[in-house]
mmCIF file of C-alpha atoms in Angstrom:
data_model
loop_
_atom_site.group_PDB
_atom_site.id
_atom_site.type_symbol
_atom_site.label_atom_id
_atom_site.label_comp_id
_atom_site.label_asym_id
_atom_site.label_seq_id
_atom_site.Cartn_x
_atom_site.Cartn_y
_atom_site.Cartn_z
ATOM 1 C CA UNK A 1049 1.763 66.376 34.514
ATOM 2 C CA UNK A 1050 5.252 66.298 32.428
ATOM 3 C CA UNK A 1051 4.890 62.161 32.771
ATOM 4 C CA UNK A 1052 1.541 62.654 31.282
ATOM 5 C CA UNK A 1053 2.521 64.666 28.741
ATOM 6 C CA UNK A 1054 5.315 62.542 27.567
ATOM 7 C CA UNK A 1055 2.937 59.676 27.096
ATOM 8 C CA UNK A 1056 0.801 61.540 25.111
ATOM 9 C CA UNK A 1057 3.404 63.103 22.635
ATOM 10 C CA UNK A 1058 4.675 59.131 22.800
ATOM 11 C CA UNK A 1059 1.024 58.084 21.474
ATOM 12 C CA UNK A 1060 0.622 60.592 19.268
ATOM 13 C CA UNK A 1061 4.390 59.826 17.664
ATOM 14 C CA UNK A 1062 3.601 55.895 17.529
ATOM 15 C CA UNK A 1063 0.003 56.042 16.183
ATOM 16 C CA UNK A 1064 -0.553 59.491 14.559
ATOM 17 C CA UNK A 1065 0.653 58.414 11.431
ATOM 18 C CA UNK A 1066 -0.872 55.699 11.073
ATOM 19 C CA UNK A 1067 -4.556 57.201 12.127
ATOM 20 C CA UNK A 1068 -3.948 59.780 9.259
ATOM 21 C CA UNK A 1069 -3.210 57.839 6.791
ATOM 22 C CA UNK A 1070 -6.250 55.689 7.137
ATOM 23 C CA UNK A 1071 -8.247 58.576 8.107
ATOM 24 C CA UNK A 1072 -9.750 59.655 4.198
ATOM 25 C CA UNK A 1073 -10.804 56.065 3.578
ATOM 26 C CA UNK A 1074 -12.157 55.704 6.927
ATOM 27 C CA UNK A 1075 -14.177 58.653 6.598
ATOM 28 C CA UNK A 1076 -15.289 57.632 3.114
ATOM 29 C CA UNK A 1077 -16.283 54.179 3.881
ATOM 30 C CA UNK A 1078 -18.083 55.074 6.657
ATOM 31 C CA UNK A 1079 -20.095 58.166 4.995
ATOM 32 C CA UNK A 1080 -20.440 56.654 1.603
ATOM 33 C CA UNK A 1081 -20.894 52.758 2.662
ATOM 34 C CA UNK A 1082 -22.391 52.169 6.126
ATOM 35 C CA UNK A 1083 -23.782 56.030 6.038
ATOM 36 C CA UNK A 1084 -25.820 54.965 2.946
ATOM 37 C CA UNK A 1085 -26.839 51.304 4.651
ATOM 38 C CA UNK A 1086 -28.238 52.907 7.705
ATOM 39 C CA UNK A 1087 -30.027 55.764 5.486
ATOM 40 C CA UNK A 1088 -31.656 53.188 3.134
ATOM 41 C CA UNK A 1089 -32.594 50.941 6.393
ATOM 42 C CA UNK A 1090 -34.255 53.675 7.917
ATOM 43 C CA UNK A 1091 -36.079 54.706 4.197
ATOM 44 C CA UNK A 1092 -37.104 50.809 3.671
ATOM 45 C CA UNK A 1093 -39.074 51.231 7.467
ATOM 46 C CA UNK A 1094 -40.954 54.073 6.515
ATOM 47 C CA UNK A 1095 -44.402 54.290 3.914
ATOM 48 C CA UNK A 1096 -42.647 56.267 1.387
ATOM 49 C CA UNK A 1097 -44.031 54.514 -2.117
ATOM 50 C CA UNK A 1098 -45.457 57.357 -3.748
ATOM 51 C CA UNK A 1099 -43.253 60.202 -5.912
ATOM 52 C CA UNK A 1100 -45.421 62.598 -3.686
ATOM 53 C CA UNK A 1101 -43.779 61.469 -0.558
ATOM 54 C CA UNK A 1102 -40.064 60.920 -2.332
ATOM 55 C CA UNK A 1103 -40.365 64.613 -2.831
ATOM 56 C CA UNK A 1104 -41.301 65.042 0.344
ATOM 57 C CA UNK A 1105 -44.982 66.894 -0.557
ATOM 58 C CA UNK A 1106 -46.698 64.069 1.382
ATOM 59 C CA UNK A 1107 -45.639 62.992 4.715
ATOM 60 C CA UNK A 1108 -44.642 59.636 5.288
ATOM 61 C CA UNK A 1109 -44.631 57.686 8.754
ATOM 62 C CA UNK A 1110 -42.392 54.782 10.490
ATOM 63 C CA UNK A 1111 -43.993 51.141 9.692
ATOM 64 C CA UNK A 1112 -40.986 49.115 10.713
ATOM 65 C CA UNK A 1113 -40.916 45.676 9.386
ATOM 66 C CA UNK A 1114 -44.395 45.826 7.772
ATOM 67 C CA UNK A 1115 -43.033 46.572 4.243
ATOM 68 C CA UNK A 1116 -39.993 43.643 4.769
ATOM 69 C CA UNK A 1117 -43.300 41.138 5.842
ATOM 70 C CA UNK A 1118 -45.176 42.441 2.463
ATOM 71 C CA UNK A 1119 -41.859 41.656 0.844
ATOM 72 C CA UNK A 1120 -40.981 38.265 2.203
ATOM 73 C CA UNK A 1121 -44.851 37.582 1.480
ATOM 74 C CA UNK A 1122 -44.562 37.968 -1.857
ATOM 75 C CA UNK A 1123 -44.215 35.135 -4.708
ATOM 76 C CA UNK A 1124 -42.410 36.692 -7.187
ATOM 77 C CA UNK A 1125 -40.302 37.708 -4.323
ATOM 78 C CA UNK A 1126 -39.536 34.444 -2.763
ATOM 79 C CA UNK A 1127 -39.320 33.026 -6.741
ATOM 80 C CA UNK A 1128 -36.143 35.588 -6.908
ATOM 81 C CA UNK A 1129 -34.741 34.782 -3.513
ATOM 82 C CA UNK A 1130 -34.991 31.204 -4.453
ATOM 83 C CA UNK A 1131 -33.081 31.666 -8.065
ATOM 84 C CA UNK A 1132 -30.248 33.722 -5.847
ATOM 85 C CA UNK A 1133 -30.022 30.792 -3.948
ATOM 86 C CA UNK A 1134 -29.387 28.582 -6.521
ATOM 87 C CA UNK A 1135 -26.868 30.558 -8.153
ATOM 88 C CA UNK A 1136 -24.378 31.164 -5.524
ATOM 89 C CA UNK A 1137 -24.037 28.108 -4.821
ATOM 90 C CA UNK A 1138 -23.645 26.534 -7.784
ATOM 91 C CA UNK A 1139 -21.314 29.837 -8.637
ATOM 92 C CA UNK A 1140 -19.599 29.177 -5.696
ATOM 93 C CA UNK A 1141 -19.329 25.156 -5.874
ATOM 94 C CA UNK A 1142 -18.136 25.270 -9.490
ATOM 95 C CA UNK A 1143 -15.770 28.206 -8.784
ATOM 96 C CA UNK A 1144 -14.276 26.513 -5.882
ATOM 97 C CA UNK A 1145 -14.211 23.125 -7.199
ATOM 98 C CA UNK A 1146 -12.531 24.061 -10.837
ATOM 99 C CA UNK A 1147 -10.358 26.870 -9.308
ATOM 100 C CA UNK A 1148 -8.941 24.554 -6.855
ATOM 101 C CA UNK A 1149 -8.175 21.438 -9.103
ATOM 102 C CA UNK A 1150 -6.504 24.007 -12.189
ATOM 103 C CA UNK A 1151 -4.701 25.619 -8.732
ATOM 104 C CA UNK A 1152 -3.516 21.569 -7.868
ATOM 105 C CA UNK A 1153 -2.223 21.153 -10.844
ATOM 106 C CA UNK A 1154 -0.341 24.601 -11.330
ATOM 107 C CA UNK A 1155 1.147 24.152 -7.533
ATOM 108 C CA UNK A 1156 4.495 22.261 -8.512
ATOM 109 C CA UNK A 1157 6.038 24.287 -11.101
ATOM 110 C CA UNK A 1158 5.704 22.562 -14.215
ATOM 111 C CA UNK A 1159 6.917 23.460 -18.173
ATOM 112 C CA UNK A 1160 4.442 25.955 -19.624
ATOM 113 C CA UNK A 1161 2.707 27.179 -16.179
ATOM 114 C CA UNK A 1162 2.993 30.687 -17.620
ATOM 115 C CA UNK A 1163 0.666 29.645 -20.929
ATOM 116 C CA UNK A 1164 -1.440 27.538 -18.858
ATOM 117 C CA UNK A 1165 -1.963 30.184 -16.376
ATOM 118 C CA UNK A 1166 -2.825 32.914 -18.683
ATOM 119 C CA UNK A 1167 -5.374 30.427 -20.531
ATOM 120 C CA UNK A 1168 -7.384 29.861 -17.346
ATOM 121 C CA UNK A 1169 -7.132 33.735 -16.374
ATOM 122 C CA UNK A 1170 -8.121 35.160 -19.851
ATOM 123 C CA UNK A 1171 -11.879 34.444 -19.007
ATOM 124 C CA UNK A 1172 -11.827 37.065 -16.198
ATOM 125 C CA UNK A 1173 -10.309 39.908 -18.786
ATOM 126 C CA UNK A 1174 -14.010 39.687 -20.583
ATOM 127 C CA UNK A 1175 -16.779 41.762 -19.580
ATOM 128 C CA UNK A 1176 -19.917 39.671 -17.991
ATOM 129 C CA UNK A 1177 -22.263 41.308 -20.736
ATOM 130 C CA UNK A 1178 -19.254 40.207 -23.533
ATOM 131 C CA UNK A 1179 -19.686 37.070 -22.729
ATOM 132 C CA UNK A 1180 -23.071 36.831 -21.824
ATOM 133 C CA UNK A 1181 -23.799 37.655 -24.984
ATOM 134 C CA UNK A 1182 -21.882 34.754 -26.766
ATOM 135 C CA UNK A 1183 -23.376 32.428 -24.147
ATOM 136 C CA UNK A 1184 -26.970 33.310 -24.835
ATOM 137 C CA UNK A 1185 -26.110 31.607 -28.229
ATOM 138 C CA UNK A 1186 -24.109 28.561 -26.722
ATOM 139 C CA UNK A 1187 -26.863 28.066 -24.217
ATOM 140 C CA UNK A 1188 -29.611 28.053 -26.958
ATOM 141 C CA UNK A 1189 -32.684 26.071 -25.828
ATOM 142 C CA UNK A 1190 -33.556 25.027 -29.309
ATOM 143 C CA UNK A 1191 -33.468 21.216 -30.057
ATOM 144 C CA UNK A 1192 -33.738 18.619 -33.084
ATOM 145 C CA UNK A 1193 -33.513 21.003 -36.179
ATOM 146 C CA UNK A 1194 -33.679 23.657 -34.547
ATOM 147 C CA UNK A 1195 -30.397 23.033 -31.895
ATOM 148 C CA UNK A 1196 -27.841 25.557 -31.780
ATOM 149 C CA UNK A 1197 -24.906 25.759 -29.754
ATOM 150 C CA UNK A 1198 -24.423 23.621 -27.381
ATOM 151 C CA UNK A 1199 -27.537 21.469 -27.931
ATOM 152 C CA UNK A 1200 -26.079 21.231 -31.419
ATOM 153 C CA UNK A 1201 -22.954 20.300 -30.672
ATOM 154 C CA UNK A 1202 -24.278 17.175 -28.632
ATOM 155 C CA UNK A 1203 -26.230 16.824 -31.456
ATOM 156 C CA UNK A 1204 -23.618 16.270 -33.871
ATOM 157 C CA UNK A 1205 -21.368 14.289 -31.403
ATOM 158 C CA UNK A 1206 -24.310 11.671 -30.871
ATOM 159 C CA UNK A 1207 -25.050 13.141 -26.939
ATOM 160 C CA UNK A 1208 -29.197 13.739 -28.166
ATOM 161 C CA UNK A 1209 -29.975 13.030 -24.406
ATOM 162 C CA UNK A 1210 -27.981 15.960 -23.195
ATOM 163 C CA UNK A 1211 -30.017 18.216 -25.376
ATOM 164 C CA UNK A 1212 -32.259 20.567 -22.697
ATOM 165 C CA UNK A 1213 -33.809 23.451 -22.743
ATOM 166 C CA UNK A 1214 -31.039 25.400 -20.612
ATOM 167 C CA UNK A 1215 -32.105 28.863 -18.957
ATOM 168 C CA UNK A 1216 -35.650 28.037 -20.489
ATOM 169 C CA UNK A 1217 -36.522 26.243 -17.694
ATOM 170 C CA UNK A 1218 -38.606 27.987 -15.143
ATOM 171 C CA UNK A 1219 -37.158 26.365 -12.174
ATOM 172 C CA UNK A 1220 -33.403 25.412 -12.537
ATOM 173 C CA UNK A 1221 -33.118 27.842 -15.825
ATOM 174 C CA UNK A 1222 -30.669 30.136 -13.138
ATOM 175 C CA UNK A 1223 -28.787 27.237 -12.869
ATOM 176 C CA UNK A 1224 -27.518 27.559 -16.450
ATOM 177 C CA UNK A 1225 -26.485 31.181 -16.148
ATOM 178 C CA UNK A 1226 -24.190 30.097 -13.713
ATOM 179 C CA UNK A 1227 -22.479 28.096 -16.122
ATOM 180 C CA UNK A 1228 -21.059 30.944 -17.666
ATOM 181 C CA UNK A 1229 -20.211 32.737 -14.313
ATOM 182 C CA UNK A 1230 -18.488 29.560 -13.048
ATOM 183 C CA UNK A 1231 -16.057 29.958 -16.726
ATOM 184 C CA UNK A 1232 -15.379 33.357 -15.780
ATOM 185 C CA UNK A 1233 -14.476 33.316 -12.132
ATOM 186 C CA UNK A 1234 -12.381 29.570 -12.091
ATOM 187 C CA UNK A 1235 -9.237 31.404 -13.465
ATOM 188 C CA UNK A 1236 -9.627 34.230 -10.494
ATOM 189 C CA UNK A 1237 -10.365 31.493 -7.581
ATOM 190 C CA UNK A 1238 -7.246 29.642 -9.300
ATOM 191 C CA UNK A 1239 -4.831 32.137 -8.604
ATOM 192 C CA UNK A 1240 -6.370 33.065 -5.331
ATOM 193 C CA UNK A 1241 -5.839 28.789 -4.695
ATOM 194 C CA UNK A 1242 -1.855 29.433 -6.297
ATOM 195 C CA UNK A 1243 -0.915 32.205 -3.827
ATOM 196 C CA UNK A 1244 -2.123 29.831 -0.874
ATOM 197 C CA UNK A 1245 -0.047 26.911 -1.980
ATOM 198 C CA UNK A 1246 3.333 28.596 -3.148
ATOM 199 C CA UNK A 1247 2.666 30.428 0.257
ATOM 200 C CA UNK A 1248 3.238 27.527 2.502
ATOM 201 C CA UNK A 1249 6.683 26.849 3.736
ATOM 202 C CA UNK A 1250 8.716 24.044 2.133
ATOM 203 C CA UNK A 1251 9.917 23.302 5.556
ATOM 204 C CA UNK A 1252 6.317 21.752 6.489
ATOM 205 C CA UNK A 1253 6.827 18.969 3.250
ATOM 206 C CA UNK A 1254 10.019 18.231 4.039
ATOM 207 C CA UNK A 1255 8.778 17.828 7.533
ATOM 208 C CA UNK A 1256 6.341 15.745 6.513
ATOM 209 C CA UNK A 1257 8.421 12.971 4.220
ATOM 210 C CA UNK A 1258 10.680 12.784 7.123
ATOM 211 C CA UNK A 1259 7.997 12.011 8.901
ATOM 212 C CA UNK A 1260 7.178 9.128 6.674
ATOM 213 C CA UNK A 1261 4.285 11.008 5.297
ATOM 214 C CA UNK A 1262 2.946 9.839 1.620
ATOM 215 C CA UNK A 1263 2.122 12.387 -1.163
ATOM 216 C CA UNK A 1264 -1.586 12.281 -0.255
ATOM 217 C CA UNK A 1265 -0.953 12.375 3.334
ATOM 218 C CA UNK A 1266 1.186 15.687 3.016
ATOM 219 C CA UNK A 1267 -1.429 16.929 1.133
ATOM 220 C CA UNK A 1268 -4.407 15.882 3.101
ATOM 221 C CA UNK A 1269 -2.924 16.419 6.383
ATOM 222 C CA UNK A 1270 -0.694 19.421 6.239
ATOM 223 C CA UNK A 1271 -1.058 21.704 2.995
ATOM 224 C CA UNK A 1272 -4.812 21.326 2.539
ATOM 225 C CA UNK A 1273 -5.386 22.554 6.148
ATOM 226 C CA UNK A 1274 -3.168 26.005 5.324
ATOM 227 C CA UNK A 1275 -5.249 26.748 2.828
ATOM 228 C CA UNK A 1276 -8.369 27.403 4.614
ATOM 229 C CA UNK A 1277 -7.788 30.481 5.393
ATOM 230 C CA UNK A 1278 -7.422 31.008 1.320
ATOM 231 C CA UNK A 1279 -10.717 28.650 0.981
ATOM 232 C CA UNK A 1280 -12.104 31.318 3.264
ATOM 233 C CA UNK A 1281 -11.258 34.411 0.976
ATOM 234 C CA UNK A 1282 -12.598 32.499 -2.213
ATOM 235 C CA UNK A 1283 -15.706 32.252 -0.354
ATOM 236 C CA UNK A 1284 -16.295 35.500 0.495
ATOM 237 C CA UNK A 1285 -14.905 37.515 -2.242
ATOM 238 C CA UNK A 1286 -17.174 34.942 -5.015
ATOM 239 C CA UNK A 1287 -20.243 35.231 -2.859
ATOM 240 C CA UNK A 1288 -20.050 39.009 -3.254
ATOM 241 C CA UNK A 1289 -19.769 38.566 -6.527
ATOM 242 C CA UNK A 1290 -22.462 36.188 -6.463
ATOM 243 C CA UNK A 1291 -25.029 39.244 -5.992
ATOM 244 C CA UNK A 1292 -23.561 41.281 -8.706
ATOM 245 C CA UNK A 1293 -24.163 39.377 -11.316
ATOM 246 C CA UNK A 1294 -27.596 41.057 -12.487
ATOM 247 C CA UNK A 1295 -25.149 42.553 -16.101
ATOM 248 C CA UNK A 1296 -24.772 38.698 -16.755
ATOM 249 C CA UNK A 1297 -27.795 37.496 -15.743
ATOM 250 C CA UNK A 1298 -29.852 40.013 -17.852
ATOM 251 C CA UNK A 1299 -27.290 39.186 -21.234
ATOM 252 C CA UNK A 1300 -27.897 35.512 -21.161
ATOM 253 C CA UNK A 1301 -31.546 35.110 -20.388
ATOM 254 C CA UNK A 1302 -32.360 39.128 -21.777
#
């Protein structure tokens, strides 16, 4: 009984603490996140589509997966689903892409990293419906006389062929919008893409020219692979982002 005791008053001293510290958030998260997921999933299987049966005057009854069928079923629907498609990845392709290369040439300290790096963050200090406003105008689908932005800027630099109509087309129009998301998030993914490489021990380059290694080869071969981990966090944290976008969206195409 006293051994028993012991190890219990040794648990509790070793992982007490800890429990109660991350004991509010826990509780939060779970009542206020995944409480509210499992509450909506059980409202989206019932036949509640009337105010009547939101206030609970009419009863409503379980139908499952026949409102997510009606759903999937639907054009406009799948017309959506398909423009969300095409916006995180191109959100996440450019983001990855630009963030990366600005984050390759930032990784060996260089005169001026400070300015540089504060250029390619100031994007992210701008509200989405800030900007989205100024590129509504930049992304003007006006041509010939009427071109404005950046139609009119290929205009005047002799680029006529450029010249589109931007988010005024019905099927890659969402493909635009992410033009402006892809400006605003590079700078983030960047730094993300900075942390990763001043992160990774100078022991492994040396290492590696001992080795005989070339500048490519260390890169391709030994600090590339550490970074996937940071590729991995990109992803995720941009693809989130990816379906939050609607304050941008709804600015540039209104």
């Amino acid at each position: 009984m006293a051994r028993q005791t012991k190890r219990r008053n040794t648990w509790l001293s070793k992982y007490g603490p800890p429990l109660l510290l991350i004991a509010p958030s826990v509780i939060l998260v779970g009542i206020f996140v995944y409480g509210l997921i499992v509450a909506n999933t059980v409202t989206s299987m019932r036949d509640a589509h009337t105010v009547a049966q939101y206030n609970g005057v009419r009863e409503t009854s379980f139908v499952w997966f026949a409102n997510y069928t009606e759903l999937f079923g639907d054009a406009d629907f799948q017309h959506s689903l398909t423009n969300l498609l095409l916006f995180t990845v191109a959100f996440l392709a450019g983001t990855l892409v630009i963030g990366f290369i600005w984050a390759w040439l930032l990784e060996r300290p260089i005169k001026g990293e400070g300015f540089f790096r504060s250029v390619f963050l100031f994007p992210m200090a701008v509200s989405f419906i800030a900007s989205g406003v100024v590129w509504k105008w930049l992304l003007n689908s006006g041509q010939g006389e009427q071109a404005k932005g950046m139609n009119r800027l290929f205009q005047m630099v002799g680029l006529d062929f450029l010249q589109n109509s931007w988010t005024g087309n019905i099927t890659f129009g969402i493909l635009a919008v992410a033009i402006p998301a892809i400006w605003q998030l590079s700078g983030y993914v960047m730094a993300i893409f900075v942390a990763g490489f001043r992160g990774i021990s100078e022991d492994l380059r040396e290492a590696g020219r001992v080795d005989g290694a070339s500048q490519w080869q260390l890169y391709r071969h030994i600090i590339f692979p550490q970074l996937s981990a940071v590729a991995l966090s990109a992803v995720i944290i941009i693809g989130h982002m990816a379906m939050k976008s609607f304050d941008l969206i709804i600015a540039v195409t209104d």
